[in-house]
XYZ file of C-alpha atoms in Angstrom:
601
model
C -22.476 -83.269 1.589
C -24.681 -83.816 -1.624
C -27.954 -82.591 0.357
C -25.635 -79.179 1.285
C -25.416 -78.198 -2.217
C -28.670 -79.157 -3.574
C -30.189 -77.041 -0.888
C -27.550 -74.510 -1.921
C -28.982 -74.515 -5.432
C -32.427 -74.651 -4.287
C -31.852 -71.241 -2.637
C -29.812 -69.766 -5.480
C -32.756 -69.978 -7.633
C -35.845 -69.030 -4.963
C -33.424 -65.680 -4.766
C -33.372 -65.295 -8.384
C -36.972 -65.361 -8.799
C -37.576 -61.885 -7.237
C -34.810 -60.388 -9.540
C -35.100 -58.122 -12.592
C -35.363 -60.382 -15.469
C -34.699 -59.048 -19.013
C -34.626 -61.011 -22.164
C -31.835 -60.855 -24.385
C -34.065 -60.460 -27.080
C -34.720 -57.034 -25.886
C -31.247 -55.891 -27.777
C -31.541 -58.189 -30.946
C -29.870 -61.090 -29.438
C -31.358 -63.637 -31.587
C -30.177 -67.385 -31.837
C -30.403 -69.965 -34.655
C -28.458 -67.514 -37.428
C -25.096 -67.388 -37.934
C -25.268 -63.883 -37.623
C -22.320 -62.203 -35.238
C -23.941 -61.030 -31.753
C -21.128 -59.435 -30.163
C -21.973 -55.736 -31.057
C -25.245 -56.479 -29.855
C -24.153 -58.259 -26.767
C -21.737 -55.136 -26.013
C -24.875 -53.044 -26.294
C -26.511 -54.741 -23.617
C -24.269 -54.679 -21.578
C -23.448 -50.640 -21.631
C -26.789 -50.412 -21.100
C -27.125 -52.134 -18.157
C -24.400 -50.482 -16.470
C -26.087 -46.979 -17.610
C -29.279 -48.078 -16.257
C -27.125 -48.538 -12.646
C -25.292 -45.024 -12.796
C -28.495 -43.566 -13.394
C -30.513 -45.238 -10.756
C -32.809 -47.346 -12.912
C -31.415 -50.430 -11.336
C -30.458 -50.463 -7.487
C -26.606 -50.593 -7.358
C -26.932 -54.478 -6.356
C -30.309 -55.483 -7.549
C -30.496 -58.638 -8.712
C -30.489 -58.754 -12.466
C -30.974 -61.904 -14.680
C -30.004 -61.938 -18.397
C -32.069 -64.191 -20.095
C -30.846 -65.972 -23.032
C -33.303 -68.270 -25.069
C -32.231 -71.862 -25.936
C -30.353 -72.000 -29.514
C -26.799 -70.814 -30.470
C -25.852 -67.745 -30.957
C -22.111 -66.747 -32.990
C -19.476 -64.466 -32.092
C -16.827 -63.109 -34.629
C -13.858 -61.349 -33.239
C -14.505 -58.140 -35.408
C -17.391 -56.951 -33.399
C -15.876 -57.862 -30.406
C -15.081 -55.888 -27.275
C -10.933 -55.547 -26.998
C -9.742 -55.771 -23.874
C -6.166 -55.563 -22.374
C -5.782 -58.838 -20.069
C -2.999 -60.419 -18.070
C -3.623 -64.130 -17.339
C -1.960 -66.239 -15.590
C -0.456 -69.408 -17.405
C -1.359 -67.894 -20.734
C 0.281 -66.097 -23.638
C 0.409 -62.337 -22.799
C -0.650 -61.128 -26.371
C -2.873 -57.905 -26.466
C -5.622 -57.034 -27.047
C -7.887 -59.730 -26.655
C -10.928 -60.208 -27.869
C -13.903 -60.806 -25.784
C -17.353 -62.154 -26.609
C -19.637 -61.384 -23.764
C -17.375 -59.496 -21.233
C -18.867 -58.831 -17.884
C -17.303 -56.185 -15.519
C -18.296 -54.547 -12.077
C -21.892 -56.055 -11.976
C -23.368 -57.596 -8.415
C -26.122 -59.719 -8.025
C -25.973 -60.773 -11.818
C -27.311 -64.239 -13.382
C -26.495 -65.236 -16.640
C -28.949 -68.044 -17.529
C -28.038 -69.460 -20.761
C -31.568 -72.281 -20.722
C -29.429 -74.387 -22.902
C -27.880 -71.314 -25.122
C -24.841 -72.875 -27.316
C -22.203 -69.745 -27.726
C -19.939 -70.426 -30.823
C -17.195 -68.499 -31.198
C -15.088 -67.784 -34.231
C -11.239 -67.029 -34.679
C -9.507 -66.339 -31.586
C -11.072 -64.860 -28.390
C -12.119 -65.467 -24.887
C -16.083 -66.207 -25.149
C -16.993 -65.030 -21.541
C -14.789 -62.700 -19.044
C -16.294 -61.809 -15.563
C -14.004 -58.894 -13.516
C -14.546 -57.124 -10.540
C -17.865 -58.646 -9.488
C -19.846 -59.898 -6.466
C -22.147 -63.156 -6.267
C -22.229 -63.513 -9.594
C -23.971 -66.266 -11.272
C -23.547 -68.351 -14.337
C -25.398 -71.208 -15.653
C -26.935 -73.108 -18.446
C -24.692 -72.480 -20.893
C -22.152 -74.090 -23.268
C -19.300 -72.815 -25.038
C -17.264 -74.130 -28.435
C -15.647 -72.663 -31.556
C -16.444 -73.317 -34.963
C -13.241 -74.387 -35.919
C -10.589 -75.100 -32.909
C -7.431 -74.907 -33.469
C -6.461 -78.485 -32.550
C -6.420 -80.214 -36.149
C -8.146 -83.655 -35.727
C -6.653 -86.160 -37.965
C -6.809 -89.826 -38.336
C -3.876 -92.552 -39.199
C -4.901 -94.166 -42.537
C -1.310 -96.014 -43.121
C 1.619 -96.392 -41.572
C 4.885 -97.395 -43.551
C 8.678 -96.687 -43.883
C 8.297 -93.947 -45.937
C 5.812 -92.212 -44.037
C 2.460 -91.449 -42.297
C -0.614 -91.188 -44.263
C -3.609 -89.305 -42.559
C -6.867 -88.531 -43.457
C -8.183 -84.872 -42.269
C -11.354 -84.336 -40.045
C -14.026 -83.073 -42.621
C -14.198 -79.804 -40.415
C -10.510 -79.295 -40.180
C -9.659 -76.218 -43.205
C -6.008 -76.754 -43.944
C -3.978 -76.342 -46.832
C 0.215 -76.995 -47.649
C 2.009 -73.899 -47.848
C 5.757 -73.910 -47.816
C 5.804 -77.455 -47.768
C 3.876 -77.620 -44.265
C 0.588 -78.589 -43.186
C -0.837 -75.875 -42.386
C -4.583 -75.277 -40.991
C -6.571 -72.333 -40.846
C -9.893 -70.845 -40.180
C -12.439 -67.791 -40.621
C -11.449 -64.861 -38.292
C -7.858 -66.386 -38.363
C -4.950 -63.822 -39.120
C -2.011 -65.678 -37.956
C -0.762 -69.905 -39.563
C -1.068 -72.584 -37.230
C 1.963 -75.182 -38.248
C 1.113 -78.185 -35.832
C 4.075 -79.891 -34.978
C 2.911 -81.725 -32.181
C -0.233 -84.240 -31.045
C -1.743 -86.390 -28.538
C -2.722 -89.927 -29.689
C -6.426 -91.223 -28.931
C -7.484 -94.714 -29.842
C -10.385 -94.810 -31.952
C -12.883 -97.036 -29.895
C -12.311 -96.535 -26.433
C -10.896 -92.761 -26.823
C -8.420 -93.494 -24.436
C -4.908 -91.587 -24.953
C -2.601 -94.477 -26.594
C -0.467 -96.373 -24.300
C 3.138 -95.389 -23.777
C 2.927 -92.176 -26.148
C 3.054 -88.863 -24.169
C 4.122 -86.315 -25.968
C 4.096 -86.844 -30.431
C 6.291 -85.265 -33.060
C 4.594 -84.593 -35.744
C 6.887 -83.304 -38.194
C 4.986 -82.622 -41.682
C 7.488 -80.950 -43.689
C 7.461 -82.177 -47.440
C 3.732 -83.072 -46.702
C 2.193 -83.771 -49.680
C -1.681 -84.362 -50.815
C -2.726 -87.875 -52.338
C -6.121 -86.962 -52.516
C -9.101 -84.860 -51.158
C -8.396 -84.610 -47.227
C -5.921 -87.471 -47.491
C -2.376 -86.417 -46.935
C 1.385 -88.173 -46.480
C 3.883 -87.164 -44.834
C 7.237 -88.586 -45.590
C 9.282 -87.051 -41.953
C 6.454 -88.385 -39.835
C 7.174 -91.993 -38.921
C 6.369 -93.338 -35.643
C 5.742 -97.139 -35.645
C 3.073 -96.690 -32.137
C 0.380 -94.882 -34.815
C -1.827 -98.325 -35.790
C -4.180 -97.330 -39.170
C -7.171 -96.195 -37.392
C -5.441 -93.822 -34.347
C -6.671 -90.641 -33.927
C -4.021 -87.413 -33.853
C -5.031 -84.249 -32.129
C -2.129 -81.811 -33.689
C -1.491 -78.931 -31.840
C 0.859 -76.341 -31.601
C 1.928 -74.239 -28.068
C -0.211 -71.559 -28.314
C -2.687 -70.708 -25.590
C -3.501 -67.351 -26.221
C -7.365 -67.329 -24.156
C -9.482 -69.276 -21.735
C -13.369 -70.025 -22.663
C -14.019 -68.318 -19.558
C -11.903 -65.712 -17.410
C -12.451 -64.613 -13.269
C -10.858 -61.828 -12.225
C -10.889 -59.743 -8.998
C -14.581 -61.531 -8.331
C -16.492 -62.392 -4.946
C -18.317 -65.201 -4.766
C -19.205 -66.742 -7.696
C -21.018 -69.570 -9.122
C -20.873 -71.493 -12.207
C -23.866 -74.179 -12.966
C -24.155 -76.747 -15.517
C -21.756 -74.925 -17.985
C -19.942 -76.921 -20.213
C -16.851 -76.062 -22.095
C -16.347 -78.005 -25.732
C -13.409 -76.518 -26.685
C -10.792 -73.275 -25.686
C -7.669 -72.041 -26.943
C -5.934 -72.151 -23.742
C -7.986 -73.242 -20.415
C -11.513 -73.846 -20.113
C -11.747 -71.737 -17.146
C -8.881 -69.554 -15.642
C -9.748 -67.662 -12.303
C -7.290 -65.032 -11.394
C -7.273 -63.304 -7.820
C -11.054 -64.480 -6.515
C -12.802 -65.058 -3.533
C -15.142 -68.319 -2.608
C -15.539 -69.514 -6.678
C -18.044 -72.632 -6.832
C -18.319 -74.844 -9.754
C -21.759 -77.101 -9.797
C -21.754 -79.214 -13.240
C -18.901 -77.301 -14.478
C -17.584 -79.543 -17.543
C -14.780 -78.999 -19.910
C -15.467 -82.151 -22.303
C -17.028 -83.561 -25.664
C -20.640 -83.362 -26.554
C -21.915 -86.174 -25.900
C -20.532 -90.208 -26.970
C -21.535 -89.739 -30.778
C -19.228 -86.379 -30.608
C -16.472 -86.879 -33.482
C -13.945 -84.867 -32.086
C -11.513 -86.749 -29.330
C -10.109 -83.372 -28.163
C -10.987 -80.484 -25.742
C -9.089 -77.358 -24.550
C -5.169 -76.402 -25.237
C -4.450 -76.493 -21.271
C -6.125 -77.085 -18.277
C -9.653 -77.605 -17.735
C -10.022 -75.505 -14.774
C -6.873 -73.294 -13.391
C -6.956 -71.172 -10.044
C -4.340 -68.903 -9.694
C -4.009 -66.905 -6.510
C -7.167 -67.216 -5.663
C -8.530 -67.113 -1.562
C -11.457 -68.497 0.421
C -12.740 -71.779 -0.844
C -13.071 -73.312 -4.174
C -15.568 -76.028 -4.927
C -15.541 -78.179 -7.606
C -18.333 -80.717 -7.783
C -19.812 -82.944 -10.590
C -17.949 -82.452 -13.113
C -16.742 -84.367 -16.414
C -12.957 -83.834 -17.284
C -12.192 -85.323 -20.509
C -9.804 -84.917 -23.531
C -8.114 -81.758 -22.664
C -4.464 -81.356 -22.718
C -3.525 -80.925 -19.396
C -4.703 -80.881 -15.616
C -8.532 -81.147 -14.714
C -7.884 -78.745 -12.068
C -4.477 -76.716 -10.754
C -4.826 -74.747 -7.853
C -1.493 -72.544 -6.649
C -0.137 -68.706 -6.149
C 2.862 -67.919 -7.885
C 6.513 -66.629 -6.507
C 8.261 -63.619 -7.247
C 11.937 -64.017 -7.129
C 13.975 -61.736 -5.466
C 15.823 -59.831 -7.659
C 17.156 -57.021 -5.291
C 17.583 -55.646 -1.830
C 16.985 -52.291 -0.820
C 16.945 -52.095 2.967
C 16.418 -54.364 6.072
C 12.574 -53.656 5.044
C 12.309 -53.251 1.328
C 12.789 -55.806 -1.529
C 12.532 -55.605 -5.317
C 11.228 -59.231 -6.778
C 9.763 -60.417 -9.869
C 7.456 -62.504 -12.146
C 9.814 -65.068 -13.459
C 7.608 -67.088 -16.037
C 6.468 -65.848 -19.440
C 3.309 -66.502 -18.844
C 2.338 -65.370 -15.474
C 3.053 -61.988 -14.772
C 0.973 -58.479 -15.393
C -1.807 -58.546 -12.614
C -1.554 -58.005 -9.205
C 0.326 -60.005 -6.550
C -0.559 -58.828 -2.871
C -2.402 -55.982 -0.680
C -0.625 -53.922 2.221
C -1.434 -55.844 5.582
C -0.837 -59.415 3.355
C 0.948 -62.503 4.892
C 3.837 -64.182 3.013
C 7.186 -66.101 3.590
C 10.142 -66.960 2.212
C 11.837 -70.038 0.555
C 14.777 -70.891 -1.049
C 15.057 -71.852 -4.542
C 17.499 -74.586 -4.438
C 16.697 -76.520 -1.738
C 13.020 -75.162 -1.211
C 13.064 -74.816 2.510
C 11.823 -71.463 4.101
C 13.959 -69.073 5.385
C 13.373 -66.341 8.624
C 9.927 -65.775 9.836
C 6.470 -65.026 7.807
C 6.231 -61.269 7.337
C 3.712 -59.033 6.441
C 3.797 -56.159 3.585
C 3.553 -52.879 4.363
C 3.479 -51.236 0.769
C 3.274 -52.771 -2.487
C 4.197 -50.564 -5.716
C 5.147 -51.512 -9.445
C 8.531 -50.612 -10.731
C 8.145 -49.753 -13.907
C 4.063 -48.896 -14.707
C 1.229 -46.494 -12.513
C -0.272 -49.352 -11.735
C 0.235 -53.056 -11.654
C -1.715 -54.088 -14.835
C 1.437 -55.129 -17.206
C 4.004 -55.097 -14.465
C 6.965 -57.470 -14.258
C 8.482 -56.148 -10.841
C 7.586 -54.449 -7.205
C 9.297 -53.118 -4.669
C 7.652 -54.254 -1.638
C 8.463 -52.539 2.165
C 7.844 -55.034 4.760
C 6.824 -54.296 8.277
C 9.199 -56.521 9.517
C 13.010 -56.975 9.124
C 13.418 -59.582 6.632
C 16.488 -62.138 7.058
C 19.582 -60.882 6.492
C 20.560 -63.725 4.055
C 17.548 -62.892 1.382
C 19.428 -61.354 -1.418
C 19.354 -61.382 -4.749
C 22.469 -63.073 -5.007
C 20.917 -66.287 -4.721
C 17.899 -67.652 -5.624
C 14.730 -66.339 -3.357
C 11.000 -66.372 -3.448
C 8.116 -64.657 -2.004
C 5.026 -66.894 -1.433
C 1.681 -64.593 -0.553
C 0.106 -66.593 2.606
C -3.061 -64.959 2.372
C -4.123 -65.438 -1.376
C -3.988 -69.234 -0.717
C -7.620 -71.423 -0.788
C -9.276 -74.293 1.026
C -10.377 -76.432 -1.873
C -13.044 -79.279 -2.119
C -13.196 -81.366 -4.917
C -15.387 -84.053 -5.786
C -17.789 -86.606 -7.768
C -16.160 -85.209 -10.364
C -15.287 -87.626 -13.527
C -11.449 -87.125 -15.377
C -10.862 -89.289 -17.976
C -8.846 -89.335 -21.335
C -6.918 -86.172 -21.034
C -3.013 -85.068 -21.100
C -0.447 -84.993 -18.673
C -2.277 -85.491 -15.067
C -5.199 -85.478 -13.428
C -5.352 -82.840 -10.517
C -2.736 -80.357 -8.807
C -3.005 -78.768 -5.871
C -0.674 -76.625 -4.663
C -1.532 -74.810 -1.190
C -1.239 -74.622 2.678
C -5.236 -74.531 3.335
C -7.583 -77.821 3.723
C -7.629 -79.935 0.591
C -10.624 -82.466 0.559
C -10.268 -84.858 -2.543
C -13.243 -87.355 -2.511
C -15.804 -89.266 -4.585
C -13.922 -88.620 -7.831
C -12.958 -91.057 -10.777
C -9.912 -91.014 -12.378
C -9.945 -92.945 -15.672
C -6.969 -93.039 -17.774
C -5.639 -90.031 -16.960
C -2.518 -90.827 -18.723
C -0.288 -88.916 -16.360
C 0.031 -88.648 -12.770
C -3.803 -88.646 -11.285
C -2.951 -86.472 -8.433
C -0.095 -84.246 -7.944
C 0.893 -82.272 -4.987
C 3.932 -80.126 -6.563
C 5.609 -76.346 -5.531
C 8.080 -74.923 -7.933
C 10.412 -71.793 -7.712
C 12.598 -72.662 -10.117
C 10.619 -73.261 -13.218
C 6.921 -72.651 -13.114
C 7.653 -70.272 -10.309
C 3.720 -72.311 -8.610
C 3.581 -72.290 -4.994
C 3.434 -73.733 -2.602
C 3.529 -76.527 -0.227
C 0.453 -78.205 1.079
C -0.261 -78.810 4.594
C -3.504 -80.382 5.350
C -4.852 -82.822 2.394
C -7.371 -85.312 2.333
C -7.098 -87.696 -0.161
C -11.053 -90.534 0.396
C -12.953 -92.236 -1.664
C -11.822 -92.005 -4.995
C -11.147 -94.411 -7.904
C -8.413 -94.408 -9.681
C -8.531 -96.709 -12.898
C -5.402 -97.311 -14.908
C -3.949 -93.768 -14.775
C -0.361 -93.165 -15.502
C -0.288 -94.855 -19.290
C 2.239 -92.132 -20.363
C 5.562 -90.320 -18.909
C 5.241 -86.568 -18.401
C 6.365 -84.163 -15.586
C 6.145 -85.370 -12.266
C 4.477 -88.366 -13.109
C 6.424 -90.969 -10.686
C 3.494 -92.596 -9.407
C -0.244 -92.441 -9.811
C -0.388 -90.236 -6.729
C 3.014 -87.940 -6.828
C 3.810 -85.891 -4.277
C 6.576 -84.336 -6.279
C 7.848 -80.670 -5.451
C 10.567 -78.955 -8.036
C 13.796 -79.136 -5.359
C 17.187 -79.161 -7.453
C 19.401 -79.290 -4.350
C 17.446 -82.486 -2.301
C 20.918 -83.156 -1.195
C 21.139 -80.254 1.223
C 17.710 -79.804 2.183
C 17.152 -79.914 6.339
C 13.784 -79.304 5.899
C 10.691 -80.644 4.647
C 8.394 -78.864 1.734
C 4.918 -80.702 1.988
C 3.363 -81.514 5.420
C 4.628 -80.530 8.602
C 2.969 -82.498 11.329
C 1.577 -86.707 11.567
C -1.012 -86.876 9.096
C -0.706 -83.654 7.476
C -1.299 -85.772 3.974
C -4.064 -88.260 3.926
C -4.915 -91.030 1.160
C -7.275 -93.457 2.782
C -10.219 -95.429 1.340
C -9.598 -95.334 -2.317
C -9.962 -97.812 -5.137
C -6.565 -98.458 -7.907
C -7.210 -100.324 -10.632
C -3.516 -100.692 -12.244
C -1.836 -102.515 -14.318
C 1.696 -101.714 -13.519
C 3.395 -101.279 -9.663
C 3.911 -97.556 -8.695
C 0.757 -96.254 -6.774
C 2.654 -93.263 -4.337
C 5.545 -91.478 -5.047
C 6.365 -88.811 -2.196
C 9.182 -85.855 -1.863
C 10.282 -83.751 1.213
C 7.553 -84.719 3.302
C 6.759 -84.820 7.115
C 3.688 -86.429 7.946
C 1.750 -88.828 5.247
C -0.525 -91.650 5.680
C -1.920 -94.395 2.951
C -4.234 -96.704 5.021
C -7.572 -98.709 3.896
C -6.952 -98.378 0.205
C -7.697 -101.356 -1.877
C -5.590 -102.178 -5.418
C -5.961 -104.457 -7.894
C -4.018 -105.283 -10.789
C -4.982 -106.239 -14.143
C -3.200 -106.934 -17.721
C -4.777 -104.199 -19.961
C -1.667 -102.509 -20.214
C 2.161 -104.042 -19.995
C 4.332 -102.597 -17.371
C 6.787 -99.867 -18.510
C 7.129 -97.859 -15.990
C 10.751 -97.413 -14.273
C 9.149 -97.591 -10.951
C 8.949 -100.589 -9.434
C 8.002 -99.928 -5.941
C 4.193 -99.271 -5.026
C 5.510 -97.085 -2.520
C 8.862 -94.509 -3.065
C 9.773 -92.200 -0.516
C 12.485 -89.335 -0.703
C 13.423 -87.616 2.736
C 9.662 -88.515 4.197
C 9.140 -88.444 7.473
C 6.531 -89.146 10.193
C 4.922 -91.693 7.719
C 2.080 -94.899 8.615
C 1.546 -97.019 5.247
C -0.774 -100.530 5.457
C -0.785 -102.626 2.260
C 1.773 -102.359 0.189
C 5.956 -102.116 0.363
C 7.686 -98.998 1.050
C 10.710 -98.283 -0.623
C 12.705 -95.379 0.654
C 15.248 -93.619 -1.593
């Protein structure tokens, strides 16, 4: 597999070498000032698309942009505004966008080591309606996140006392800690945090989720602040606190509506929201992809607000190979469409259904000539036959940029007990991907490791999971909450280590593997969610190094197999979780385990 992609990259770059190269310099992109380049950048990039319309360029030549090796600033003043709907992020408008690439084929950005640092709030690099697009060789941070570092100095009865990172600006105003930053124009009030130890930069054991309540926060000296609300007796002298608030206005970098594109040693430091959020694409590969620190001397413990990587309604495959995963607050990867609930019924044909969740709703959800099915919210089983659409239209807007609702004619009649009068979904069959991932490292982060959420092949292999202090794999499907499809049917689950995962409680954390869809009504289910035939789930061949019992937890599932896998136990944590079984089934069927006891529910 490793020899397929390096001769993958090998070709990538002999077909780069006959393209039209032009140095950013050319437009007064310069690197080593502070000086903002997004004006400059926008310049650029008009004038490569004029050079196109006017037949300078080939529509499709192959175009490399050329950045030299330095860093280079962006300030959201002189930045391009864009109106952007985003899955699993806030729907604020405009947003600002550093380098924004749209409608280009055959184009290369080669960063040679460029360091983009961004400023305020924005999205540092956007790539829409493109074709084999390339890029590479880049990395992307802020000057000043918006996670507020801080560090436990004392811990008493009356209150925390915590000691600000140097390049945290903050200041108490209304009695609150309250940070801010050049380019801001809104007050971050962290009320919340994520505990790392100092040494090891592990998240601390047993902690999930802080309050961080600083009201009546006072300053004792320079940087050095107590807070009498904030007691929590877990926080040794020494911890460090990544405070945070909910806000996850922007990924560093945003697909849209793309064809086959490839991302190469890029590394993500730090990003308001996801490091990377692809929307919609076709055949995405990450090679070297990284959302993590800069290097083991880096001060911060932190990385992005969300997800390192998050595919939503994407198609064809999605690769994700060596990559580092480390200190974000959530998943290293989530892969899933989304469900519109049904919210009327026109005719036999015709339905009117919906983007339930705040944050995912505004693009487009399916093509005439589409596959999808149906489920039911409460018990999650699917109801009548797959059906295709015929015509797709938004309710309420010309197009669907910004829309909520469609009324979608189907060319088959669609099951007379789909109503709006209970709880239905619509899962689109054909925006679902195959998805490879592996010899990637996730370590130190949030909540769990890796989601996947669909019906095509899912090959998991070669990957280490180190403290994730979640779940380390999740196989979920939600229509109630997150509103995530879907159910997965063929996984692969070989050759991975898993090292003491599962140090904290979140969401559908029940084992270290947690086959866990959202079903509020298991009760009366007849059916099974995940699976679908002997074998359908495979976890064979892989390494757990734990320190407390529960290794697979598995819901609504026909067909699963855990053979071959070695586990070891060891004393660096104590046991707290409520698990006790290795093994926990729920209404699982068709189901071959060697090694350990089952317990069924």
């Amino acid at each position: 597999m490793k020899k397929i992609y390096i001769i993958i990259l090998f070709l990538s770059i002999v077909l780069t070498s006959n393209a039209r190269t032009f140095k950013v310099s050319q437009w007064h992109i310069i690197p080593n000032t502070e000086q903002d380049q997004s004006a400059n950048v926008n310049r650029m990039l008009v004038d490569l698309q004029n050079m196109i319309y006017r037949g300078d360029l080939k529509k499709g030549e192959e175009i490399v942009l050329s950045f030299e090796r330095g860093e280079y600033h962006f300030y959201p003043d002189s930045t391009v505004k864009k109106e952007y709907y985003i899955s699993n992020h806030d729907q604020d408008n405009p947003k600002n966008v550093a380098i924004a690439l749209e409608d280009f084929q055959n184009l290369t950005l080669e960063g040679n080591g460029a360091r983009f640092i961004c400023h305020g709030r924005m999205i540092p690099v956007s790539l829409l309606y493109s074709k084999n697009c390339t890029l590479r060789n880049f990395s992307i941070d802020f000057a000043v996140p918006h996670i507020a570092q801080v560090e436990i100095v004392e811990n008493v009865s009356d209150g925390i006392v915590f000691k600000v990172a140097p390049w945290v600006k903050y200041r108490i105003s209304e009695g609150y800690f309250e940070t801010y930053g050049e380019g801001w124009s809104w007050k971050l009030r962290p009320q919340s945090g994520i505990a790392f130890e100092a040494q090891t930069r592990h998240i601390v054991y047993n902690t999930s989720d802080l309050s961080c309540p600083t009201k009546g926060v006072y300053e004792i000296a320079p940087g050095i602040l107590k807070a009498p609300q904030w007691k929590d007796n877990r926080l040794q002298p020494g911890t460090i606190v990544a405070m945070r608030s909910g806000e996850r206005p922007a990924p560093g970098i945003f697909l849209y509506r793309n064809v086959n594109t490839m991302l190469h040693n890029v590394k993500v430091h730090y990003a308001e929201g996801m490091g990377l959020l692809a929307q919609l694409c076709e055949d995405i590969t990450l090679d070297g992809f990284s959302v993590c620190l800069k290097g083991p001397k880096d001060p911060r413990y932190f990385t992005t607000q969300a997800d390192a990587t998050h595919f939503s309604g994407c198609k064809g495959k999605i690769v994700s190979i060596h990559g580092l995963y480390e200190g974000m607050m959530d998943d290293a990867i989530n892969v899933h469409g989304t469900y519109l609930k049904v919210v009327d019924r026109k005719d036999d044909y015709t339905l009117v259904a919906r983007y339930m969740h705040g944050q995912s709703w505004g693009f487009s959800w399916g093509e005439p000539g589409d596959k999808v099915q149906f489920i039911r919210s409460s018990t999650m089983e699917l109801i009548g036959n797959q059906n295709e659409i015929e015509s797709i239209r938004p309710c309420y807007k010309l197009t669907s940029h910004g829309e909520t609702d469609f009324i979608i004619r189907f060319k088959h009649v669609i099951d007379s007990a789909i109503s709006s009068k209970e709880g239905f979904g619509i899962e689109n069959l054909t925006w679902t991907p195959e998805v490879h991932f592996a010899y990637n490292t996730i370590r130190n982060n949030r909540a769990r490791g890796a989601l996947f959420s669909t019906p095509k092949r899912t090959l998991v292999e070669y990957n280490y999971f180190d403290h994730t202090s979640g779940t380390a794999i999740l196989l979920c499907g939600d229509c109630n909450g997150w509103f995530e499809t879907g159910a997965c049917r063929d996984v692969t689950i070989r050759y991975n280590h898993f090292n003491n995962a599962l140090t904290s409680m979140f969401q559908f954390t029940n084992a270290v593997i947690s086959i866990y869809p959202e079903i509020p009504n298991l009760a009366d289910q007849k059916q099974y969610f995940h699976g679908g035939k002997k074998r359908a789930i495979r976890i064979e061949d892989n390494v757990f190094e734990m320190f407390d019992v529960p290794v697979l937890y598995a819901k609504s599932v026909n067909g699963i197999t855990f053979k071959r896998n070695t586990i070891r136990k060891n004393e660096e944590y104590f046991p707290f979780h409520w698990n006790k079984s290795p093994v926990l089934f729920e209404r699982v069927i068709n189901s071959e385990v060697e090694g350990v006891e089952v317990t069924n529910k």
